PDB file of C-alpha atoms and ligand atoms in Angstrom:
ATOM      1  CA  TYR A   2     101.355  79.123 120.272  1.00 30.00           C
ATOM      2  CA  SER A   3     100.190  81.750 122.636  1.00 34.00           C
ATOM      3  CA  PRO A   4     101.518  85.308 122.300  1.00 34.00           C
ATOM      4  CA  ASN A   5     102.243  85.407 126.007  1.00 33.00           C
ATOM      5  CA  THR A   6     104.698  82.583 125.868  1.00 35.00           C
ATOM      6  CA  PHE A   7     106.391  83.899 122.766  1.00 38.00           C
ATOM      7  CA  ASP A   8     109.144  85.588 124.728  1.00 41.00           C
ATOM      8  CA  SER A   9     110.607  82.401 126.065  1.00 38.00           C
ATOM      9  CA  ARG A  10     112.877  82.186 123.065  1.00 38.00           C
ATOM     10  CA  GLU A  11     114.430  78.785 123.553  1.00 41.00           C
ATOM     11  CA  GLU A  12     111.166  77.002 123.408  1.00 39.00           C
ATOM     12  CA  TYR A  13     109.207  78.805 120.741  1.00 39.00           C
ATOM     13  CA  LEU A  14     111.591  80.465 118.365  1.00 41.00           C
ATOM     14  CA  THR A  15     113.037  77.624 116.480  1.00 49.00           C
ATOM     15  CA  TYR A  16     114.523  78.857 113.254  1.00 58.00           C
ATOM     16  CA  TYR A  17     116.572  81.870 112.386  1.00 62.00           C
ATOM     17  CA  PRO A  18     115.948  83.350 108.948  1.00 75.00           C
ATOM     18  CA  GLY A  19     118.581  85.930 109.739  1.00 80.00           C
ATOM     19  CA  ASP A  20     121.472  85.512 112.127  1.00 85.00           C
ATOM     20  CA  LYS A  21     123.642  88.609 112.601  1.00 90.00           C
ATOM     21  CA  LEU A  22     122.701  89.377 109.028  1.00 93.00           C
ATOM     22  CA  SER A  23     124.126  92.435 107.286  1.00 96.00           C
ATOM     23  CA  ARG A  24     124.081  93.767 103.747  1.00 96.00           C
ATOM     24  CA  HIS A  25     125.950  96.952 103.029  1.00 96.00           C
ATOM     25  CA  TYR A  26     126.009  98.963  99.813  1.00 96.00           C
ATOM     26  CA  GLY A  27     129.058 101.161 100.123  1.00 95.00           C
ATOM     27  CA  ALA A  28     128.422 103.264 103.196  1.00 95.00           C
ATOM     28  CA  THR A  29     124.709 102.351 103.337  1.00 96.00           C
ATOM     29  CA  ARG A  30     123.852  99.666 105.864  1.00 97.00           C
ATOM     30  CA  ALA A  31     120.671  98.451 104.196  1.00 97.00           C
ATOM     31  CA  VAL A  32     120.472  95.545 106.654  1.00 97.00           C
ATOM     32  CA  ASP A  33     122.581  95.961 109.747  1.00 96.00           C
ATOM     33  CA  ASP A  34     123.259  93.061 112.106  1.00 95.00           C
ATOM     34  CA  VAL A  35     119.732  91.669 112.117  1.00 94.00           C
ATOM     35  CA  THR A  36     118.931  88.496 114.017  1.00 91.00           C
ATOM     36  CA  VAL A  37     115.356  87.319 113.676  1.00 89.00           C
ATOM     37  CA  ALA A  38     114.016  84.171 115.243  1.00 85.00           C
ATOM     38  CA  VAL A  39     110.792  82.700 113.971  1.00 85.00           C
ATOM     39  CA  SER A  40     108.668  79.951 115.443  1.00 76.00           C
ATOM     40  CA  ASP A  41     108.301  76.965 113.165  1.00 74.00           C
ATOM     41  CA  GLU A  42     104.567  77.441 113.491  1.00 81.00           C
ATOM     42  CA  VAL A  43     104.813  80.733 111.664  1.00 88.00           C
ATOM     43  CA  GLN A  44     103.382  80.319 108.186  1.00 90.00           C
ATOM     44  CA  VAL A  45     103.092  83.971 107.214  1.00 93.00           C
ATOM     45  CA  LEU A  46     105.808  86.437 108.195  1.00 94.00           C
ATOM     46  CA  CYS A  47     105.355  90.148 107.565  1.00 96.00           C
ATOM     47  CA  LEU A  48     108.098  92.767 107.223  1.00 96.00           C
ATOM     48  CA  ILE A  49     106.985  96.283 108.003  1.00 97.00           C
ATOM     49  CA  GLY A  50     108.555  99.652 108.766  1.00 96.00           C
ATOM     50  CA  PRO A  51     109.397 102.989 107.162  1.00 96.00           C
ATOM     51  CA  SER A  52     110.555 103.202 103.544  1.00 94.00           C
ATOM     52  CA  GLY A  53     114.278 102.659 103.178  1.00 95.00           C
ATOM     53  CA  GLY A  54     114.288 100.642 106.395  1.00 97.00           C
ATOM     54  CA  GLY A  55     115.702  97.510 104.772  1.00 97.00           C
ATOM     55  CA  LYS A  56     112.594  95.361 104.161  1.00 96.00           C
ATOM     56  CA  SER A  57     113.274  94.741 100.523  1.00 96.00           C
ATOM     57  CA  THR A  58     116.948  93.978 101.092  1.00 96.00           C
ATOM     58  CA  PHE A  59     116.096  91.595 103.926  1.00 95.00           C
ATOM     59  CA  LEU A  60     113.573  89.824 101.716  1.00 93.00           C
ATOM     60  CA  ARG A  61     116.075  89.540  98.885  1.00 92.00           C
ATOM     61  CA  LEU A  62     118.637  88.091 101.278  1.00 92.00           C
ATOM     62  CA  LEU A  63     116.137  85.504 102.486  1.00 90.00           C
ATOM     63  CA  GLY A  64     115.317  84.567  98.912  1.00 88.00           C
ATOM     64  CA  GLY A  65     118.971  84.186  97.940  1.00 88.00           C
ATOM     65  CA  LEU A  66     118.810  87.093  95.469  1.00 89.00           C
ATOM     66  CA  GLU A  67     121.422  88.981  97.458  1.00 90.00           C
ATOM     67  CA  VAL A  68     124.470  87.663  99.229  1.00 90.00           C
ATOM     68  CA  PRO A  69     125.029  88.900 102.785  1.00 93.00           C
ATOM     69  CA  THR A  70     127.983  91.146 103.593  1.00 94.00           C
ATOM     70  CA  SER A  71     128.153  89.156 106.824  1.00 93.00           C
ATOM     71  CA  GLY A  72     125.997  86.825 108.874  1.00 92.00           C
ATOM     72  CA  THR A  73     123.840  83.940 107.694  1.00 89.00           C
ATOM     73  CA  VAL A  74     120.406  83.263 106.302  1.00 89.00           C
ATOM     74  CA  SER A  75     118.790  79.957 107.093  1.00 82.00           C
ATOM     75  CA  PHE A  76     115.565  78.113 106.578  1.00 76.00           C
ATOM     76  CA  ASP A  77     114.285  75.387 108.807  1.00 71.00           C
ATOM     77  CA  GLY A  78     117.663  75.209 110.471  1.00 72.00           C
ATOM     78  CA  GLN A  79     119.551  74.887 107.172  1.00 78.00           C
ATOM     79  CA  PRO A  80     121.962  77.711 106.354  1.00 84.00           C
ATOM     80  CA  LEU A  81     121.680  79.027 102.825  1.00 85.00           C
ATOM     81  CA  PRO A  82     124.564  77.866 100.646  1.00 82.00           C
ATOM     82  CA  SER A  83     126.991  80.488  99.403  1.00 78.00           C
ATOM     83  CA  ASP A  84     128.106  78.922  96.128  1.00 84.00           C
ATOM     84  CA  GLU A  85     126.243  80.185  93.111  1.00 85.00           C
ATOM     85  CA  ASN A  86     124.943  76.783  91.926  1.00 87.00           C
ATOM     86  CA  SER A  87     123.255  75.791  95.161  1.00 85.00           C
ATOM     87  CA  LEU A  88     122.020  79.321  95.637  1.00 86.00           C
ATOM     88  CA  ARG A  89     120.375  79.175  92.234  1.00 87.00           C
ATOM     89  CA  GLU A  90     118.725  75.950  93.334  1.00 86.00           C
ATOM     90  CA  HIS A  91     117.362  77.715  96.434  1.00 85.00           C
ATOM     91  CA  ARG A  92     116.074  80.600  94.340  1.00 88.00           C
ATOM     92  CA  ARG A  93     114.337  78.210  91.980  1.00 88.00           C
ATOM     93  CA  GLY A  94     112.513  76.570  94.880  1.00 87.00           C
ATOM     94  CA  ASN A  95     110.983  79.902  95.917  1.00 90.00           C
ATOM     95  CA  GLY A  96     108.359  82.090  94.328  1.00 92.00           C
ATOM     96  CA  PHE A  97     108.959  85.825  94.032  1.00 91.00           C
ATOM     97  CA  LEU A  98     106.668  88.730  93.407  1.00 90.00           C
ATOM     98  CA  PHE A  99     107.787  92.339  93.408  1.00 83.00           C
ATOM     99  CA  GLN A 100     105.950  95.622  93.076  1.00 80.00           C
ATOM    100  CA  ALA A 101     103.404  95.825  90.310  1.00 67.00           C
ATOM    101  CA  PHE A 102     103.840  95.781  86.550  1.00 64.00           C
ATOM    102  CA  ASN A 103     106.645  93.356  85.986  1.00 84.00           C
ATOM    103  CA  LEU A 104     104.999  91.137  83.395  1.00 93.00           C
ATOM    104  CA  PHE A 105     106.715  90.753  80.036  1.00 94.00           C
ATOM    105  CA  PRO A 106     104.744  93.163  77.838  1.00 94.00           C
ATOM    106  CA  HIS A 107     105.173  91.159  74.638  1.00 96.00           C
ATOM    107  CA  LEU A 108     103.698  87.942  76.092  1.00 97.00           C
ATOM    108  CA  SER A 109     100.068  87.057  76.825  1.00 97.00           C
ATOM    109  CA  ALA A 110      98.965  86.271  80.378  1.00 97.00           C
ATOM    110  CA  ILE A 111      99.422  82.561  79.850  1.00 97.00           C
ATOM    111  CA  GLY A 112     102.710  83.151  78.037  1.00 97.00           C
ATOM    112  CA  ASN A 113     103.934  85.023  81.088  1.00 97.00           C
ATOM    113  CA  VAL A 114     102.996  82.162  83.413  1.00 97.00           C
ATOM    114  CA  MET A 115     104.594  79.578  81.135  1.00 97.00           C
ATOM    115  CA  LEU A 116     107.885  81.330  80.493  1.00 96.00           C
ATOM    116  CA  PRO A 117     109.672  80.650  83.806  1.00 94.00           C
ATOM    117  CA  LEU A 118     108.413  77.055  83.837  1.00 96.00           C
ATOM    118  CA  ILE A 119     110.204  76.526  80.538  1.00 97.00           C
ATOM    119  CA  GLN A 120     113.228  78.793  80.922  1.00 94.00           C
ATOM    120  CA  VAL A 121     113.979  78.531  84.636  1.00 92.00           C
ATOM    121  CA  HIS A 122     112.528  75.157  85.539  1.00 93.00           C
ATOM    122  CA  ARG A 123     113.242  73.502  82.186  1.00 94.00           C
ATOM    123  CA  TRP A 124     109.824  71.947  81.765  1.00 96.00           C
ATOM    124  CA  GLU A 125     108.607  70.630  78.410  1.00 97.00           C
ATOM    125  CA  GLN A 126     106.264  72.978  76.548  1.00 96.00           C
ATOM    126  CA  GLU A 127     103.235  70.740  77.017  1.00 97.00           C
ATOM    127  CA  ARG A 128     103.656  70.282  80.733  1.00 97.00           C
ATOM    128  CA  ALA A 129     104.267  74.014  81.192  1.00 97.00           C
ATOM    129  CA  GLN A 130     101.142  74.879  79.222  1.00 97.00           C
ATOM    130  CA  ALA A 131      98.983  72.465  81.195  1.00 97.00           C
ATOM    131  CA  ARG A 132     100.273  73.790  84.524  1.00 97.00           C
ATOM    132  CA  ALA A 133      99.930  77.436  83.433  1.00 97.00           C
ATOM    133  CA  GLU A 134      96.308  76.829  82.438  1.00 97.00           C
ATOM    134  CA  GLU A 135      95.597  75.047  85.694  1.00 96.00           C
ATOM    135  CA  THR A 136      97.141  77.874  87.732  1.00 95.00           C
ATOM    136  CA  ILE A 137      95.315  80.611  85.832  1.00 95.00           C
ATOM    137  CA  GLU A 138      92.079  78.704  86.337  1.00 94.00           C
ATOM    138  CA  ARG A 139      92.758  78.246  90.047  1.00 90.00           C
ATOM    139  CA  PHE A 140      93.133  81.997  90.490  1.00 89.00           C
ATOM    140  CA  GLY A 141      89.928  82.801  88.648  1.00 90.00           C
ATOM    141  CA  LEU A 142      91.823  84.427  85.790  1.00 93.00           C
ATOM    142  CA  ALA A 143      90.748  82.158  82.937  1.00 95.00           C
ATOM    143  CA  LYS A 144      89.017  84.951  81.036  1.00 96.00           C
ATOM    144  CA  HIS A 145      92.282  86.906  80.893  1.00 96.00           C
ATOM    145  CA  ARG A 146      94.340  83.973  79.695  1.00 96.00           C
ATOM    146  CA  ASP A 147      95.087  85.275  76.193  1.00 97.00           C
ATOM    147  CA  LYS A 148      95.198  88.998  76.938  1.00 97.00           C
ATOM    148  CA  MET A 149      98.364  91.043  76.734  1.00 97.00           C
ATOM    149  CA  PRO A 150      99.470  92.902  79.886  1.00 96.00           C
ATOM    150  CA  ALA A 151      98.501  96.255  78.377  1.00 95.00           C
ATOM    151  CA  GLN A 152      94.894  95.000  78.125  1.00 96.00           C
ATOM    152  CA  LEU A 153      94.744  94.185  81.827  1.00 95.00           C
ATOM    153  CA  SER A 154      94.215  96.436  84.837  1.00 92.00           C
ATOM    154  CA  GLY A 155      97.026  96.786  87.356  1.00 91.00           C
ATOM    155  CA  GLY A 156      95.268  94.457  89.754  1.00 91.00           C
ATOM    156  CA  GLN A 157      94.715  91.834  87.054  1.00 92.00           C
ATOM    157  CA  GLN A 158      98.347  92.114  85.992  1.00 93.00           C
ATOM    158  CA  GLN A 159      99.515  91.618  89.527  1.00 92.00           C
ATOM    159  CA  ARG A 160      97.256  88.573  89.956  1.00 93.00           C
ATOM    160  CA  ILE A 161      98.739  87.076  86.785  1.00 95.00           C
ATOM    161  CA  ALA A 162     102.197  87.837  88.168  1.00 94.00           C
ATOM    162  CA  LEU A 163     101.193  86.074  91.385  1.00 93.00           C
ATOM    163  CA  ALA A 164     100.013  83.066  89.381  1.00 94.00           C
ATOM    164  CA  ARG A 165     103.361  83.106  87.602  1.00 95.00           C
ATOM    165  CA  SER A 166     105.289  83.095  90.877  1.00 94.00           C
ATOM    166  CA  LEU A 167     103.242  80.135  92.150  1.00 94.00           C
ATOM    167  CA  ALA A 168     102.958  77.957  89.058  1.00 95.00           C
ATOM    168  CA  HIS A 169     105.903  75.753  90.040  1.00 94.00           C
ATOM    169  CA  GLU A 170     104.398  75.282  93.524  1.00 93.00           C
ATOM    170  CA  PRO A 171     107.172  76.861  95.590  1.00 92.00           C
ATOM    171  CA  ASP A 172     107.554  75.976  99.270  1.00 87.00           C
ATOM    172  CA  LEU A 173     108.061  79.604 100.078  1.00 90.00           C
ATOM    173  CA  LEU A 174     106.540  82.656  98.433  1.00 93.00           C
ATOM    174  CA  LEU A 175     108.339  85.992  98.845  1.00 94.00           C
ATOM    175  CA  LEU A 176     106.323  89.130  98.160  1.00 95.00           C
ATOM    176  CA  ASP A 177     107.946  92.541  98.102  1.00 95.00           C
ATOM    177  CA  GLU A 178     105.302  95.233  98.581  1.00 93.00           C
ATOM    178  CA  PRO A 179     103.015  93.466  96.125  1.00 92.00           C
ATOM    179  CA  THR A 180     100.324  96.160  96.230  1.00 92.00           C
ATOM    180  CA  SER A 181     102.230  99.394  96.648  1.00 89.00           C
ATOM    181  CA  ALA A 182     101.867 100.455  93.016  1.00 86.00           C
ATOM    182  CA  LEU A 183      98.124  99.772  92.881  1.00 88.00           C
ATOM    183  CA  ASP A 184      94.950 101.819  93.330  1.00 87.00           C
ATOM    184  CA  PRO A 185      92.949 101.000  96.459  1.00 88.00           C
ATOM    185  CA  GLU A 186      90.329  98.726  94.889  1.00 87.00           C
ATOM    186  CA  MET A 187      93.022  96.885  93.002  1.00 88.00           C
ATOM    187  CA  LYS A 188      94.998  96.480  96.174  1.00 91.00           C
ATOM    188  CA  SER A 189      92.151  94.608  97.728  1.00 91.00           C
ATOM    189  CA  GLU A 190      91.703  92.211  94.803  1.00 89.00           C
ATOM    190  CA  VAL A 191      95.383  91.292  95.108  1.00 90.00           C
ATOM    191  CA  LEU A 192      95.298  91.085  98.907  1.00 93.00           C
ATOM    192  CA  ASP A 193      92.178  88.886  98.718  1.00 92.00           C
ATOM    193  CA  LEU A 194      94.165  86.482  96.611  1.00 91.00           C
ATOM    194  CA  VAL A 195      97.159  86.550  98.959  1.00 93.00           C
ATOM    195  CA  GLU A 196      94.777  85.948 101.867  1.00 93.00           C
ATOM    196  CA  GLU A 197      93.362  82.947 100.012  1.00 92.00           C
ATOM    197  CA  LEU A 198      96.891  81.574  99.689  1.00 92.00           C
ATOM    198  CA  CYS A 199      97.427  82.091 103.420  1.00 92.00           C
ATOM    199  CA  GLN A 200      94.248  80.119 104.076  1.00 91.00           C
ATOM    200  CA  GLN A 201      95.483  77.352 101.817  1.00 90.00           C
ATOM    201  CA  GLY A 202      98.606  76.995 103.928  1.00 90.00           C
ATOM    202  CA  GLN A 203     101.124  78.627 101.579  1.00 91.00           C
ATOM    203  CA  ARG A 204     104.259  79.745 103.413  1.00 91.00           C
ATOM    204  CA  ILE A 205     104.736  83.438 102.744  1.00 93.00           C
ATOM    205  CA  ILE A 206     107.177  86.166 103.691  1.00 94.00           C
ATOM    206  CA  LEU A 207     106.057  89.589 102.559  1.00 95.00           C
ATOM    207  CA  SER A 208     106.968  93.208 103.010  1.00 96.00           C
ATOM    208  CA  THR A 209     103.999  95.518 103.019  1.00 95.00           C
ATOM    209  CA  HIS A 210     102.641  98.912 103.959  1.00 93.00           C
ATOM    210  CA  GLU A 211      99.157  97.416 104.388  1.00 93.00           C
ATOM    211  CA  MET A 212      98.911  97.322 108.161  1.00 94.00           C
ATOM    212  CA  GLY A 213      95.394  95.885 108.205  1.00 92.00           C
ATOM    213  CA  PHE A 214      96.570  92.977 106.145  1.00 93.00           C
ATOM    214  CA  ALA A 215      99.721  92.480 108.236  1.00 94.00           C
ATOM    215  CA  ARG A 216      97.645  92.415 111.379  1.00 94.00           C
ATOM    216  CA  GLN A 217      94.960  90.093 110.078  1.00 92.00           C
ATOM    217  CA  SER A 218      96.841  87.667 107.934  1.00 92.00           C
ATOM    218  CA  SER A 219     100.354  87.266 109.273  1.00 94.00           C
ATOM    219  CA  ASP A 220     101.496  85.196 112.219  1.00 93.00           C
ATOM    220  CA  GLN A 221     104.596  87.207 113.045  1.00 94.00           C
ATOM    221  CA  VAL A 222     105.723  90.736 112.281  1.00 95.00           C
ATOM    222  CA  VAL A 223     109.283  92.011 111.857  1.00 95.00           C
ATOM    223  CA  PHE A 224     109.762  95.772 112.130  1.00 97.00           C
ATOM    224  CA  LEU A 225     112.880  97.145 110.437  1.00 97.00           C
ATOM    225  CA  ALA A 226     114.111 100.755 110.427  1.00 97.00           C
ATOM    226  CA  ASP A 227     117.493 102.058 109.247  1.00 97.00           C
ATOM    227  CA  GLY A 228     118.507  98.494 108.570  1.00 97.00           C
ATOM    228  CA  LYS A 229     118.017  97.497 112.204  1.00 96.00           C
ATOM    229  CA  LEU A 230     115.579  95.084 113.739  1.00 96.00           C
ATOM    230  CA  ILE A 231     113.511  97.242 116.065  1.00 96.00           C
ATOM    231  CA  GLU A 232     110.938  94.736 117.214  1.00 95.00           C
ATOM    232  CA  THR A 233     109.449  91.386 116.284  1.00 94.00           C
ATOM    233  CA  GLY A 234     106.613  89.346 117.711  1.00 92.00           C
ATOM    234  CA  PRO A 235     103.340  87.585 117.046  1.00 93.00           C
ATOM    235  CA  SER A 236     101.172  89.885 114.951  1.00 94.00           C
ATOM    236  CA  GLU A 237      98.248  90.290 117.296  1.00 92.00           C
ATOM    237  CA  ALA A 238     100.364  91.249 120.282  1.00 92.00           C
ATOM    238  CA  PHE A 239     102.624  93.380 118.125  1.00 94.00           C
ATOM    239  CA  PHE A 240      99.777  95.576 116.894  1.00 95.00           C
ATOM    240  CA  GLU A 241      97.874  95.638 120.141  1.00 94.00           C
ATOM    241  CA  ASP A 242     100.743  96.391 122.420  1.00 93.00           C
ATOM    242  CA  PRO A 243     104.047  97.225 120.735  1.00 94.00           C
ATOM    243  CA  GLU A 244     107.002  97.645 123.046  1.00 93.00           C
ATOM    244  CA  SER A 245     109.285 100.114 121.346  1.00 95.00           C
ATOM    245  CA  ASP A 246     108.540 103.829 121.073  1.00 96.00           C
ATOM    246  CA  GLN A 247     109.620 103.810 117.463  1.00 96.00           C
ATOM    247  CA  VAL A 248     107.004 101.195 116.569  1.00 96.00           C
ATOM    248  CA  LYS A 249     104.361 103.000 118.614  1.00 95.00           C
ATOM    249  CA  GLY A 250     105.139 106.250 116.762  1.00 95.00           C
ATOM    250  CA  PHE A 251     105.062 104.517 113.378  1.00 96.00           C
ATOM    251  CA  LEU A 252     101.785 102.723 114.023  1.00 94.00           C
ATOM    252  CA  SER A 253     100.048 105.774 115.413  1.00 92.00           C
ATOM    253  CA  LYS A 254     100.935 107.608 112.190  1.00 91.00           C
ATOM    254  CA  VAL A 255     100.055 104.902 109.685  1.00 88.00           C
ATOM    255  CA  MET A 256      96.928 103.673 111.465  1.00 83.00           C
ATOM    256  CA  ARG A 257      95.550 107.148 112.038  1.00 81.00           C
ATOM    257  CA  TRP A 258      93.488 107.531 108.855  1.00 77.00           C
TER     258      TRP A 258
HETATM  259  P1  LIG B 533     112.676  99.231 102.157  1.00 81.54           P
HETATM  260  O1  LIG B 533     112.304  98.024 101.373  1.00 81.54           O
HETATM  261  O2  LIG B 533     112.346  99.118 103.606  1.00 81.54           O
HETATM  262  O3  LIG B 533     112.122 100.501 101.567  1.00 81.54           O
HETATM  263  P2  LIG B 533     115.345  98.843 101.075  1.00 81.54           P
HETATM  264  O4  LIG B 533     115.826  97.518 101.484  1.00 81.54           O
HETATM  265  O5  LIG B 533     114.800  98.994  99.693  1.00 81.54           O
HETATM  266  O6  LIG B 533     114.276  99.375 102.133  1.00 81.54           O
HETATM  267  O7  LIG B 533     116.531  99.901 101.219  1.00 81.54           O
HETATM  268  C1  LIG B 533     117.308 100.043 102.390  1.00 81.54           C
HETATM  269  C2  LIG B 533     118.438 101.027 102.112  1.00 81.54           C
HETATM  270  O8  LIG B 533     119.398 100.426 101.257  1.00 81.54           O
HETATM  271  C3  LIG B 533     117.994 102.299 101.424  1.00 81.54           C
HETATM  272  O9  LIG B 533     118.778 103.360 101.922  1.00 81.54           O
HETATM  273  C4  LIG B 533     118.305 102.034  99.972  1.00 81.54           C
HETATM  274  O10 LIG B 533     118.545 103.225  99.285  1.00 81.54           O
HETATM  275  C5  LIG B 533     119.559 101.181 100.072  1.00 81.54           C
HETATM  276  N1  LIG B 533     119.681 100.222  98.961  1.00 81.54           N
HETATM  277  C6  LIG B 533     118.853  99.176  98.696  1.00 81.54           C
HETATM  278  N2  LIG B 533     119.268  98.476  97.630  1.00 81.54           N
HETATM  279  C7  LIG B 533     120.391  99.102  97.186  1.00 81.54           C
HETATM  280  C8  LIG B 533     121.298  98.858  96.100  1.00 81.54           C
HETATM  281  N3  LIG B 533     121.140  97.841  95.252  1.00 81.54           N
HETATM  282  N4  LIG B 533     122.340  99.714  95.969  1.00 81.54           N
HETATM  283  C9  LIG B 533     122.534 100.748  96.818  1.00 81.54           C
HETATM  284  N5  LIG B 533     121.714 101.019  97.857  1.00 81.54           N
HETATM  285  C10 LIG B 533     120.656 100.227  98.044  1.00 81.54           C
END
C-alpha cells in the first residue's frame, strides 16, 4: 500500500485488533477506548509511546492474556472468544516474549525450549526434543544448547527465550519490550534476530522503545499515551511526518541522542 492512501480507511484498514477496547485496573485506565484499524498487509505492528502509556496492557489484550473491561479484540475479522477454553486455544496459537530474563533457571537452554511444547502443547517427548533442537539450530544457538541460563549472557538468554516462543510455529508473535532489560550490544543481537523473523514473513506485534527498529522494521505504528490511542499510521510516514503534537514532542525527545 502507499502511505498516502492509508487515510482512506474503508479501503485499506481491514481488520480491527482493538475496537473501543478498554482495560481498567481500579481507577487506572490502562487502555481507554482504543480503536485501532490495521491493513491486512501489515505484517509487523509496533506499539510505541511513553512508559505507562498502555502498550503492555494492549499487547496482553491482543494476546488473550487479559480480558477487556469493555470493547472487543479481533484478528482477521474474528472477534476473540470470551470463554476461558477458547481463549486458552487462542493463547496457545500465539508466541509470547516479555522483557528479558524469564527462562526457567533450573533448565538448560534446550530444556527451556522443550518445556512448553510438552506442557502447553502436549507433544510427545521425542517430537518436542526434535523440534527444540531444530529451532535452536535455526537461530544459530546450537553451541548454547546444553547451557543453563546463568551461563548465558542476557542477549543469549533472550534469544533462547525467542526460540522458545517460536518453537510451536505460532501464526502471531507478541513481543513486549523484548530488549529493554539488555545492554546495547545485546539489544542489537536480539533485534537482529527479530529483524530476521520479519524478513521471513513472521507476523509480529511488538512494543518497543527502540525507535530505529520501529521505523525500519515495522509496517504500522500505534502510539499510545495514558491509555489512549494518540496516532497510528504506516511507519515511514509516521516517523517522517507525525500529525499530533504529542507524538512530535515524544519523537524529538527520544530521537535526539
Ligand atoms: P506501558 O507498557 O506502556 O509501560 P502498561 O500497559 O504497562 O504501560 O501500564 C499502563 C498503566 O496501567 C500503568 O499506569 C500501569 O501502572 C497500569 N497497570 C498495568 N498493569 C496493571 C495491573 N495488572 N494492575 C494494576 N495496574 C496496572
